[in-house]
Coordinates of C-alpha atoms in Angstrom, one line a residue:
X5 CA 26.0 180.3 14.1
X6 CA 25.1 182.7 11.3
X7 CA 23.6 181.4 8.1
X8 CA 25.6 181.3 4.9
X9 CA 25.2 184.1 2.7
X10 CA 24.8 183.6 -1.4
X11 CA 26.3 186.5 -3.2
X12 CA 24.6 185.5 -6.5
X13 CA 21.7 187.9 -5.8
X14 CA 20.6 188.6 -9.4
X15 CA 20.7 184.9 -10.7
X16 CA 17.8 184.1 -12.8
X17 CA 16.6 187.8 -13.1
X18 CA 16.3 190.0 -16.2
X19 CA 18.6 193.1 -16.1
X20 CA 17.9 196.6 -17.5
X21 CA 20.3 198.8 -19.3
X22 CA 23.3 199.8 -17.1
X23 CA 23.1 203.0 -14.9
X24 CA 25.4 205.6 -15.4
X25 CA 27.1 206.8 -11.9
X26 CA 27.3 210.6 -11.6
X27 CA 30.7 212.0 -11.6
X28 CA 32.3 213.7 -8.9
X29 CA 30.1 212.5 -6.2
X30 CA 32.5 213.4 -3.3
X31 CA 32.8 216.9 -4.6
X32 CA 28.7 217.2 -4.7
X33 CA 29.0 215.7 -1.1
X34 CA 31.2 218.5 0.2
X35 CA 29.1 221.0 -1.5
X36 CA 26.0 219.8 0.0
X37 CA 27.7 219.6 3.4
X38 CA 28.6 223.1 3.3
X39 CA 25.2 224.2 2.2
X40 CA 23.8 222.3 5.2
X41 CA 26.5 224.0 7.6
X42 CA 25.5 227.6 6.3
X43 CA 21.9 226.7 7.3
X44 CA 23.1 225.3 10.8
X45 CA 25.0 228.2 11.7
X46 CA 22.0 230.4 11.1
X47 CA 19.7 228.5 13.1
X48 CA 22.4 228.4 15.8
X49 CA 22.0 232.0 16.1
X50 CA 19.0 231.6 18.1
X51 CA 19.0 229.5 21.6
X52 CA 18.6 225.8 21.5
X53 CA 15.4 224.9 23.3
X54 CA 14.5 221.4 22.1
X55 CA 16.6 218.3 22.4
X56 CA 16.2 216.1 19.2
X57 CA 18.4 213.6 17.4
X58 CA 19.5 216.0 14.5
X59 CA 21.6 217.9 16.9
X60 CA 24.4 214.9 16.6
X61 CA 24.1 215.2 12.9
X62 CA 24.3 219.0 13.0
X63 CA 27.5 218.7 15.2
X64 CA 29.0 216.1 12.7
X65 CA 28.1 218.2 9.7
X66 CA 30.2 221.1 11.3
X67 CA 33.1 219.1 12.3
X68 CA 33.2 217.5 8.5
X69 CA 33.4 220.8 6.9
X70 CA 36.0 221.9 9.4
X71 CA 38.2 218.6 8.7
X72 CA 37.7 218.3 4.9
X73 CA 40.3 220.3 2.9
X74 CA 37.9 220.7 -0.1
X75 CA 35.5 222.6 2.1
X76 CA 35.0 226.3 2.1
X77 CA 34.9 226.1 5.9
X78 CA 38.0 224.0 6.1
X79 CA 39.8 224.8 9.6
X80 CA 37.3 227.8 9.9
X81 CA 37.2 229.0 13.3
X82 CA 33.7 230.3 12.6
X83 CA 32.3 226.7 13.1
X84 CA 33.9 226.3 16.5
X85 CA 31.2 228.3 18.4
X86 CA 28.5 226.3 16.9
X87 CA 30.0 223.1 17.8
X88 CA 30.6 224.4 21.2
X89 CA 26.9 225.5 21.4
X90 CA 25.6 222.0 20.5
X91 CA 27.8 220.2 22.9
X92 CA 27.0 222.8 26.0
X93 CA 23.3 222.2 25.2
X94 CA 23.7 218.2 25.5
X95 CA 25.7 218.5 28.5
X96 CA 22.9 220.8 30.0
X97 CA 20.0 218.4 29.5
X98 CA 22.1 215.2 30.2
X99 CA 20.8 213.2 33.0
X100 CA 22.7 212.5 36.1
X101 CA 23.0 208.9 35.1
X102 CA 24.3 210.0 31.5
X103 CA 21.2 209.5 29.7
X104 CA 18.9 211.9 27.8
X105 CA 15.2 212.5 27.9
X106 CA 14.1 212.4 24.4
X107 CA 11.7 209.8 22.5
X108 CA 11.9 208.0 26.0
X109 CA 12.7 209.1 29.6
X110 CA 16.3 208.5 30.6
X111 CA 16.5 206.4 27.5
X112 CA 19.8 204.5 26.7
X113 CA 18.8 203.8 23.2
X114 CA 17.7 207.1 22.4
X115 CA 21.2 208.5 23.9
X116 CA 22.9 205.9 21.6
X117 CA 21.1 207.2 18.5
X118 CA 22.6 210.8 19.1
X119 CA 26.0 209.4 20.0
X120 CA 26.5 207.6 16.6
X121 CA 27.0 210.8 14.7
X122 CA 28.6 212.7 17.6
X123 CA 31.4 210.1 18.0
X124 CA 32.2 210.1 14.2
X125 CA 32.5 213.8 14.7
X126 CA 34.7 213.7 17.7
X127 CA 36.9 211.0 15.6
X128 CA 37.7 213.6 13.0
X129 CA 38.1 216.3 15.5
X130 CA 40.6 214.2 17.3
X131 CA 42.8 214.2 14.3
X132 CA 43.2 218.1 14.5
X133 CA 45.7 219.4 16.9
X134 CA 44.3 223.2 16.6
X135 CA 44.2 224.6 20.1
X136 CA 40.7 226.4 19.2
X137 CA 39.3 223.0 19.4
X138 CA 40.6 222.0 22.7
X139 CA 37.6 223.1 24.9
X140 CA 34.8 221.7 22.3
X141 CA 36.9 218.3 22.4
X142 CA 37.1 218.4 26.4
X143 CA 33.4 218.9 26.5
X144 CA 32.5 216.4 24.0
X145 CA 34.6 213.6 25.9
X146 CA 32.8 214.7 29.2
X147 CA 29.3 214.3 27.5
X148 CA 30.3 211.0 25.6
X149 CA 32.1 209.1 28.5
X150 CA 29.4 209.9 30.9
X151 CA 26.7 208.6 28.3
X152 CA 29.1 205.6 27.8
X153 CA 28.9 204.9 31.5
X154 CA 25.0 204.9 31.1
X155 CA 25.0 202.6 28.0
X156 CA 27.4 200.1 29.5
X157 CA 24.8 199.3 32.1
X158 CA 21.6 200.4 30.6
X159 CA 18.7 198.6 29.1
X160 CA 16.7 198.4 26.0
X161 CA 13.0 198.0 25.0
X162 CA 12.9 196.4 21.5
X163 CA 15.3 194.0 19.6
X164 CA 17.2 196.7 17.7
X165 CA 18.0 198.6 20.6
X166 CA 20.5 195.8 21.6
X167 CA 22.4 196.7 18.4
X168 CA 22.0 200.4 18.6
X169 CA 23.5 200.6 22.1
X170 CA 26.4 198.0 21.1
X171 CA 27.2 200.2 18.0
X172 CA 27.4 203.3 20.2
X173 CA 29.6 201.7 22.5
X174 CA 31.9 200.4 19.8
X175 CA 32.2 203.9 18.5
X176 CA 33.0 205.3 22.1
X177 CA 35.5 202.7 22.4
X178 CA 37.3 203.7 19.3
X179 CA 37.9 207.1 20.7
X180 CA 38.1 206.5 24.4
X181 CA 39.0 202.8 24.7
X182 CA 37.8 200.9 27.8
X183 CA 37.3 197.2 28.4
X184 CA 33.8 197.8 29.9
X185 CA 32.4 199.0 26.4
X186 CA 33.7 195.9 24.7
X187 CA 32.6 193.6 27.4
X188 CA 28.9 195.1 27.3
X189 CA 29.0 194.7 23.5
X190 CA 29.9 191.1 23.7
X191 CA 27.5 190.7 26.5
X192 CA 24.6 191.9 24.0
X193 CA 26.1 189.8 21.2
X194 CA 25.8 186.7 23.3
X195 CA 22.1 186.7 22.8
X196 CA 22.6 186.0 19.1
X197 CA 21.5 187.9 16.0
X198 CA 18.4 186.6 14.4
X199 CA 18.1 186.4 10.7
X200 CA 15.7 184.2 9.0
X201 CA 16.0 182.6 5.6
X202 CA 14.5 185.4 3.5
X203 CA 16.7 188.0 5.4
X204 CA 14.3 189.5 8.0
X205 CA 15.3 190.5 11.2
X206 CA 13.0 189.9 14.2
X207 CA 10.9 193.1 13.6
X208 CA 10.5 192.7 9.8
X209 CA 10.9 196.5 9.8
X210 CA 12.5 198.5 6.9
X211 CA 12.9 201.2 9.4
X212 CA 14.8 199.2 11.9
X213 CA 16.3 196.8 9.4
X214 CA 18.3 199.8 8.2
X215 CA 19.4 200.6 11.9
X216 CA 20.3 197.3 12.7
X217 CA 22.3 197.0 9.5
X218 CA 24.2 200.3 10.2
X219 CA 24.9 198.9 13.8
X220 CA 26.4 195.7 12.8
X221 CA 28.6 197.2 10.0
X222 CA 29.8 199.6 12.8
X223 CA 30.7 196.8 15.2
X224 CA 32.2 194.7 12.5
X225 CA 34.6 197.6 11.6
X226 CA 35.7 199.1 14.8
X227 CA 35.6 195.8 16.8
X228 CA 37.3 193.4 14.1
X229 CA 34.3 191.1 14.0
X230 CA 33.7 190.5 10.2
X231 CA 31.1 187.6 11.1
X232 CA 28.7 190.4 11.9
X233 CA 28.4 191.5 8.3
X234 CA 26.8 188.1 7.2
X235 CA 23.3 189.0 8.4
X236 CA 23.7 192.4 6.8
X237 CA 24.5 190.9 3.4
X238 CA 21.4 188.8 3.6
X239 CA 19.3 191.5 4.6
X240 CA 20.6 193.9 2.0
X241 CA 19.9 191.1 -0.7
X242 CA 16.5 190.9 0.2
X243 CA 15.8 194.6 0.8
X244 CA 16.4 195.2 -3.1
X245 CA 13.5 193.2 -4.0
X246 CA 11.4 195.2 -1.5
X247 CA 12.1 198.4 -3.4
X248 CA 9.6 200.2 -5.7
X249 CA 10.9 201.8 -9.0
X250 CA 10.9 205.3 -7.2
X251 CA 12.8 203.9 -4.3
X252 CA 9.8 203.3 -1.7
X253 CA 10.3 200.1 0.3
X254 CA 7.4 197.8 0.8
X255 CA 6.4 197.4 4.4
X256 CA 3.3 195.3 4.6
X257 CA 5.1 192.5 6.4
X258 CA 6.7 194.9 9.1
X259 CA 5.9 194.2 12.9
X260 CA 6.5 197.7 13.7
X261 CA 4.8 201.0 13.2
X262 CA 6.0 201.4 9.5
X263 CA 3.5 198.5 8.6
X264 CA 1.1 201.3 7.9
X265 CA 3.7 203.9 6.6
X266 CA 6.5 204.2 4.0
X267 CA 10.3 204.1 4.1
X268 CA 12.8 204.8 1.3
X269 CA 15.8 202.8 0.3
X270 CA 18.0 206.0 0.3
X271 CA 18.7 205.4 4.1
X272 CA 20.5 201.9 3.0
X273 CA 22.9 203.8 0.7
X274 CA 25.8 203.8 2.7
X275 CA 25.4 200.1 3.6
X276 CA 25.3 199.0 0.1
X277 CA 28.3 201.2 -0.9
X278 CA 30.5 200.1 2.0
X279 CA 29.8 196.3 1.4
X280 CA 30.0 196.7 -2.5
X281 CA 33.7 198.2 -2.0
X282 CA 34.5 195.9 0.9
X283 CA 33.6 192.7 -1.0
X284 CA 34.1 193.9 -4.2
X285 CA 30.3 193.1 -4.8
X286 CA 29.3 194.2 -8.2
X287 CA 25.6 193.7 -7.3
X288 CA 25.5 195.7 -4.2
X289 CA 27.4 198.4 -6.3
X290 CA 24.9 198.3 -8.9
X291 CA 22.0 199.1 -6.1
X292 CA 24.3 201.6 -4.7
X293 CA 24.5 203.5 -8.0
X294 CA 20.7 202.8 -8.7
X295 CA 20.3 204.7 -5.3
X296 CA 22.1 207.7 -6.5
X297 CA 19.4 208.2 -9.1
X298 CA 16.4 208.2 -6.6
X299 CA 14.7 211.4 -6.2
X300 CA 15.8 213.1 -2.9
X301 CA 19.5 211.5 -3.0
X302 CA 21.1 214.9 -2.9
X303 CA 19.0 216.3 -0.2
X304 CA 18.7 213.1 1.9
X305 CA 22.0 211.3 1.6
X306 CA 24.7 213.9 0.4
X307 CA 23.9 216.1 3.1
X308 CA 24.3 213.5 5.7
X309 CA 27.5 211.6 4.2
X310 CA 30.7 213.8 4.4
X311 CA 31.6 212.8 7.9
X312 CA 31.0 209.3 7.2
X313 CA 33.1 209.5 4.1
X314 CA 36.0 211.2 6.0
X315 CA 35.9 208.7 8.7
X316 CA 36.0 205.5 6.4
X317 CA 38.0 205.8 3.3
X318 CA 36.3 202.6 2.1
X319 CA 33.1 204.7 1.4
X320 CA 35.1 207.2 -0.5
X321 CA 36.5 204.5 -2.8
X322 CA 35.0 204.2 -6.3
X323 CA 32.5 201.6 -6.6
X324 CA 33.5 198.2 -8.5
X325 CA 32.3 197.7 -12.0
X326 CA 28.6 196.3 -12.3
X327 CA 25.9 195.3 -14.5
X328 CA 22.5 196.7 -14.1
X329 CA 19.9 195.6 -11.0
X330 CA 17.0 193.5 -12.4
X331 CA 13.6 195.2 -13.1
X332 CA 12.0 192.0 -13.8
X333 CA 11.4 189.4 -11.1
X334 CA 9.0 187.3 -9.0
X335 CA 10.0 186.6 -5.5
X336 CA 8.0 184.8 -2.6
X337 CA 9.3 185.4 0.9
X338 CA 7.9 182.4 2.6
X339 CA 8.9 183.4 6.2
X340 CA 6.6 186.6 6.0
X341 CA 4.1 185.4 3.5
X342 CA 4.9 188.2 1.1
X343 CA 5.4 188.2 -2.8
X344 CA 6.8 190.9 -4.9
X345 CA 6.3 190.9 -8.6
X346 CA 8.1 193.4 -11.0
X347 CA 7.8 194.0 -14.7
X348 CA 9.8 197.2 -15.4
X349 CA 7.7 200.1 -13.7
X350 CA 4.7 197.9 -13.0
X351 CA 4.8 196.0 -9.5
X352 CA 2.6 194.1 -7.3
X353 CA 2.9 193.1 -3.7
X354 CA 0.9 190.5 -2.1
X355 CA 0.7 189.9 1.6
X356 CA -1.0 187.0 3.9
X357 CA 1.7 187.1 6.8
X358 CA -0.4 188.4 9.9
X359 CA 0.6 187.3 13.2
X360 CA -2.1 185.0 14.4
X361 CA -4.1 185.2 16.9
X362 CA -4.7 188.6 15.8
X363 CA -3.8 191.2 18.6
X364 CA -3.5 194.9 17.7
X365 CA -0.1 195.8 19.2
X366 CA 3.3 197.2 18.6
X367 CA 5.6 194.3 17.6
X368 CA 2.9 192.3 15.8
X369 CA 2.1 192.1 12.0
X370 CA -1.4 192.9 11.6
X371 CA -1.9 194.9 8.4
X372 CA -5.0 194.0 6.4
X373 CA -3.5 195.3 3.0
X374 CA -3.1 192.2 1.3
X375 CA -2.4 193.8 -2.2
X376 CA -0.8 196.6 -3.7
X377 CA -0.2 197.8 -7.2
X378 CA 1.9 200.5 -8.8
X379 CA 2.1 201.4 -12.6
X380 CA 4.5 204.2 -12.9
X381 CA 3.3 207.1 -11.0
X382 CA -0.2 205.5 -10.6
X383 CA -0.2 203.9 -7.2
X384 CA -3.0 201.7 -5.6
X385 CA -1.8 202.0 -2.1
X386 CA -3.8 198.9 -0.9
X387 CA -6.7 196.7 -1.5
X388 CA -8.5 195.4 1.5
X389 CA -11.8 193.2 2.0
X390 CA -14.2 193.4 4.8
X391 CA -17.5 191.6 5.6
X392 CA -20.4 192.1 7.8
X393 CA -19.7 188.8 9.7
X394 CA -20.1 189.6 13.4
X395 CA -18.0 192.6 13.1
X396 CA -14.9 190.6 12.4
X397 CA -13.7 193.5 10.2
X398 CA -11.2 193.3 7.5
X399 CA -9.8 189.9 5.9
X400 CA -6.5 188.9 7.2
X401 CA -5.1 185.9 5.6
X402 CA -3.7 182.8 7.0
X403 CA -0.5 182.8 5.1
X404 CA 0.2 183.0 1.3
X405 CA 0.6 179.9 -0.9
X406 CA 1.8 179.5 -4.5
X407 CA -0.2 177.0 -6.5
X408 CA 0.7 176.7 -10.1
X409 CA 1.2 180.2 -11.5
X410 CA -1.2 181.8 -9.0
X411 CA -1.0 183.1 -5.2
X412 CA -3.8 182.1 -2.8
X413 CA -5.1 183.7 0.3
X414 CA -7.3 182.3 2.6
X415 CA -9.2 182.6 5.9
X416 CA -12.0 180.7 7.7
X417 CA -13.8 182.3 10.5
X418 CA -15.9 180.6 12.8
X419 CA -18.3 182.5 15.3
X420 CA -20.0 180.3 17.9
X421 CA -23.2 181.1 20.2
X422 CA -22.5 180.1 23.7
X423 CA -24.7 177.6 25.8
X424 CA -25.1 177.7 29.8
X425 CA -22.0 176.6 31.9
X426 CA -22.1 173.0 33.4
X427 CA -23.6 172.9 36.8
X428 CA -20.5 172.0 38.8
X429 CA -18.8 175.3 37.1
X430 CA -21.5 177.6 38.1
X431 CA -21.0 180.4 40.8
X432 CA -23.7 181.6 42.8
X433 CA -22.4 185.3 42.5
X434 CA -22.1 185.3 39.0
X435 CA -18.5 186.3 39.0
X436 CA -16.8 184.5 36.3
X437 CA -13.2 184.7 34.7
X438 CA -12.8 187.8 32.4
X439 CA -11.8 186.2 29.3
X440 CA -11.7 186.5 25.6
X441 CA -14.4 185.1 23.4
X442 CA -13.3 181.8 21.5
X443 CA -13.6 183.7 18.3
X444 CA -11.2 186.4 19.6
X445 CA -13.7 189.0 19.0
X446 CA -14.3 190.5 22.5
X447 CA -13.8 190.0 26.1
X448 CA -16.2 189.5 29.1
X449 CA -16.6 187.8 32.5
X450 CA -18.3 184.7 30.9
X451 CA -15.6 182.0 31.3
X452 CA -15.9 181.4 27.7
X453 CA -13.5 178.5 27.2
X454 CA -15.7 176.3 29.6
X455 CA -18.8 176.9 27.9
X456 CA -20.3 174.7 25.4
X457 CA -20.9 176.2 22.0
X458 CA -23.8 175.8 19.2
X459 CA -25.0 177.4 16.2
X460 CA -21.4 178.0 14.8
X461 CA -21.5 180.2 11.9
X462 CA -18.6 180.0 9.5
X463 CA -17.4 182.3 6.7
X464 CA -14.6 181.3 4.3
X465 CA -12.7 183.8 2.1
X466 CA -10.4 182.6 -0.7
X467 CA -8.6 185.2 -2.8
X468 CA -6.7 183.9 -5.8
X469 CA -4.3 186.3 -7.7
X470 CA -2.7 185.7 -11.0
X471 CA -0.3 187.9 -12.6
X472 CA 0.2 188.1 -16.5
X473 CA 2.8 190.7 -18.1
X474 CA 2.0 193.1 -15.4
X475 CA -1.9 192.5 -15.4
X476 CA -3.6 190.8 -12.2
X477 CA -6.6 188.9 -12.1
X478 CA -8.1 188.8 -8.6
X479 CA -10.7 186.0 -8.0
X480 CA -12.7 186.6 -4.8
X481 CA -14.9 183.8 -3.2
X482 CA -16.8 184.3 0.0
X483 CA -19.0 181.5 1.2
X484 CA -20.6 179.9 4.2
X485 CA -23.1 182.0 6.1
X486 CA -25.4 183.6 3.7
X487 CA -26.4 187.2 2.8
X488 CA -23.4 188.6 4.6
X489 CA -22.3 191.9 3.3
X490 CA -18.9 191.9 1.5
X491 CA -16.9 195.1 0.7
X492 CA -13.8 195.4 -1.3
X493 CA -11.7 198.6 -0.9
X494 CA -9.2 199.9 -3.1
X495 CA -7.3 203.1 -2.0
X496 CA -5.4 204.9 -4.6
X497 CA -2.7 207.5 -3.8
X498 CA -4.3 211.1 -3.2
X499 CA -3.9 213.6 -5.9
X500 CA -4.9 211.4 -9.0
X501 CA -7.9 211.5 -11.0
X502 CA -10.8 208.7 -11.2
X503 CA -12.9 207.8 -13.9
X504 CA -15.8 205.5 -14.3
X505 CA -16.7 205.5 -10.7
X506 CA -19.8 206.9 -9.0
X507 CA -19.2 209.2 -5.8
X508 CA -21.0 207.9 -2.6
X509 CA -23.5 210.1 -1.3
X510 CA -22.0 210.5 2.4
X511 CA -18.5 211.2 1.6
X512 CA -16.7 213.0 -1.5
X513 CA -13.8 210.7 -1.0
X514 CA -15.7 207.5 -1.6
X515 CA -16.7 205.9 -4.7
X516 CA -18.3 202.9 -6.0
X517 CA -17.6 200.8 -9.2
X518 CA -21.0 199.9 -10.1
X519 CA -20.1 198.0 -13.1
X520 CA -17.7 198.1 -16.1
X521 CA -14.2 199.4 -15.7
X522 CA -12.7 202.3 -13.8
X523 CA -9.6 204.1 -14.2
X524 CA -7.0 205.9 -11.9
X525 CA -4.7 208.3 -13.4
X526 CA -1.5 210.0 -12.0
X527 CA 0.5 212.0 -14.1
X528 CA 1.3 210.0 -17.6
X529 CA 0.0 206.7 -15.9
X530 CA -3.2 205.0 -15.7
X531 CA -4.4 201.9 -13.7
X532 CA -7.5 200.4 -15.1
X533 CA -9.7 198.2 -12.8
X534 CA -12.8 196.3 -13.1
X535 CA -15.5 194.9 -13.7
X536 CA -17.4 196.5 -10.8
X537 CA -19.9 195.0 -8.3
X538 CA -22.6 197.1 -6.6
X539 CA -25.2 195.5 -4.1
X540 CA -25.1 197.6 -1.0
X541 CA -23.7 200.7 0.4
X542 CA -22.3 199.4 3.7
X543 CA -19.1 201.4 4.4
X544 CA -19.3 201.8 8.3
X545 CA -17.6 199.1 10.6
X546 CA -15.3 197.9 8.0
X547 CA -12.4 198.0 10.5
X548 CA -14.2 195.6 13.0
X549 CA -15.4 195.5 16.6
X550 CA -11.5 195.4 17.8
X551 CA -11.0 199.0 16.4
X552 CA -14.6 200.4 16.6
X553 CA -14.9 199.6 20.4
X554 CA -12.3 202.2 20.8
X555 CA -13.2 204.7 18.3
X556 CA -10.2 203.5 16.2
X557 CA -9.9 203.1 12.3
X558 CA -7.3 201.9 9.9
X559 CA -8.7 204.3 7.0
X560 CA -5.8 206.3 5.5
X561 CA -5.6 209.2 3.2
X562 CA -6.4 208.5 -0.3
X563 CA -9.1 208.0 -3.1
X564 CA -11.2 205.2 -2.1
X565 CA -13.2 203.0 -4.2
X566 CA -15.6 200.1 -3.3
X567 CA -17.1 197.2 -4.8
X568 CA -19.9 195.5 -2.9
X569 CA -22.0 192.4 -2.8
X570 CA -23.6 189.8 -0.5
X571 CA -22.4 186.1 0.2
X572 CA -22.4 183.7 -1.5
X573 CA -19.9 186.2 -3.4
X574 CA -17.8 185.3 -6.5
X575 CA -16.1 188.1 -8.5
X576 CA -13.0 188.4 -10.6
X577 CA -11.4 191.8 -10.5
X578 CA -8.7 192.7 -13.3
X579 CA -6.0 195.5 -12.5
X580 CA -3.6 196.7 -15.4

């Protein structure tokens, strides 16, 4: 049973001035597609040598311009050789089982990704009876049906793959109906679609949430399963509050690779627009209109939209009336321990939702970025804290609690020393079980779980963040074992200017805030931070033994500023 969805998305939030929707969106879309088609035709003068997902979109771009009466390429025979070249290449590289080798070997999910735009394109071409298209349509059917056989029996690796495969099967069924496609979709759907109370899918990923939203919308439309739109509505309602003013999406709580990268809301445009028009949803209409103002909309969205708009007239429909989306709010997402605070162009993100026990692996939330802050174009990409406590590395909170007007991040570490094994557990050859140490730092053949411990050392870290009109007060308290080095790391976006800091001797990208207040400026905007703290210059080993043992690091590009001290450590840092 899917959870109920509340459409009152913007209740209790302050709204900004109304956004003005740009006129002639569809005309701009046709023009953008034609421009893209010109580039595709030029590229196809050379032999296709590399299998890539964009080939499916290239085919769809060509089919869209051929099918749109407003296009300068409408029914142009000049497009047919290009479509033929793409589909012939796909047939050439298609495996005997129907799958493609890219991304992964013989991969049903990657094959499904390329089928999605390809099937949209074929659905457009099937509406045209021109004889010049017959060979292309026949070859496309050969490729798609063979791939459909593979998807109808093929497996997956990750949660979102189930829905990608199912959506591709729904699209194949829409143009070449066969009960086996629908049966396989129903088989996957029988596992249930997870969506938590905040609106996260299993992977909590902005990349794969978009993929799932798109897949569920496709299945809902083509298989007459409107119930599949419920989780999409819930995810889209949440996603707006993950958006920065420039369209970037917060990824701290992702369980996939984007927890250390970025994603933009542009990819969600079609989903907001579809549900705005289907549901007459003024709030989603406001977000769709807002996305139209995001930098890159012309290049990133309009060039990949015409085939979708031709396939589904609901997308082409004018958006319903809407009020502006809120730009002042405070949201705590308890299921991933993430908080978002926005005051106009100033935003803050707090994160304490690491998956414990800490295991560095795809599919787990492990980011040590407990805070980020933006003030217009000035961006603090992340703040981290590390200690020299037995190479345990960066602080990662055990959750995020709201206490009064503040947010609290906390973690207690305990590192023991180990005593001899009991006499009855000893082995003459000394060959004990390979196991992880009790504190999780390392592995060895020491049979740790059966050893008594002593001399347990502790370290407690509490970080309390209080926001007031766009300014943050961050109180650090690190106590327990004494004389432990503490390092607070601030990483600002590269390309800005720093003032009030001292360059480190070992690296021109590293700086110390020794006292007083520092400033980071980018364009017209400035973030002030301070006062500083400077007690040591220890910058090595910040990641911890889990990384350093394999020569790994979590350091990213950026302008790095450090505050340092020793335990017991107490300091208040202000950002604004």
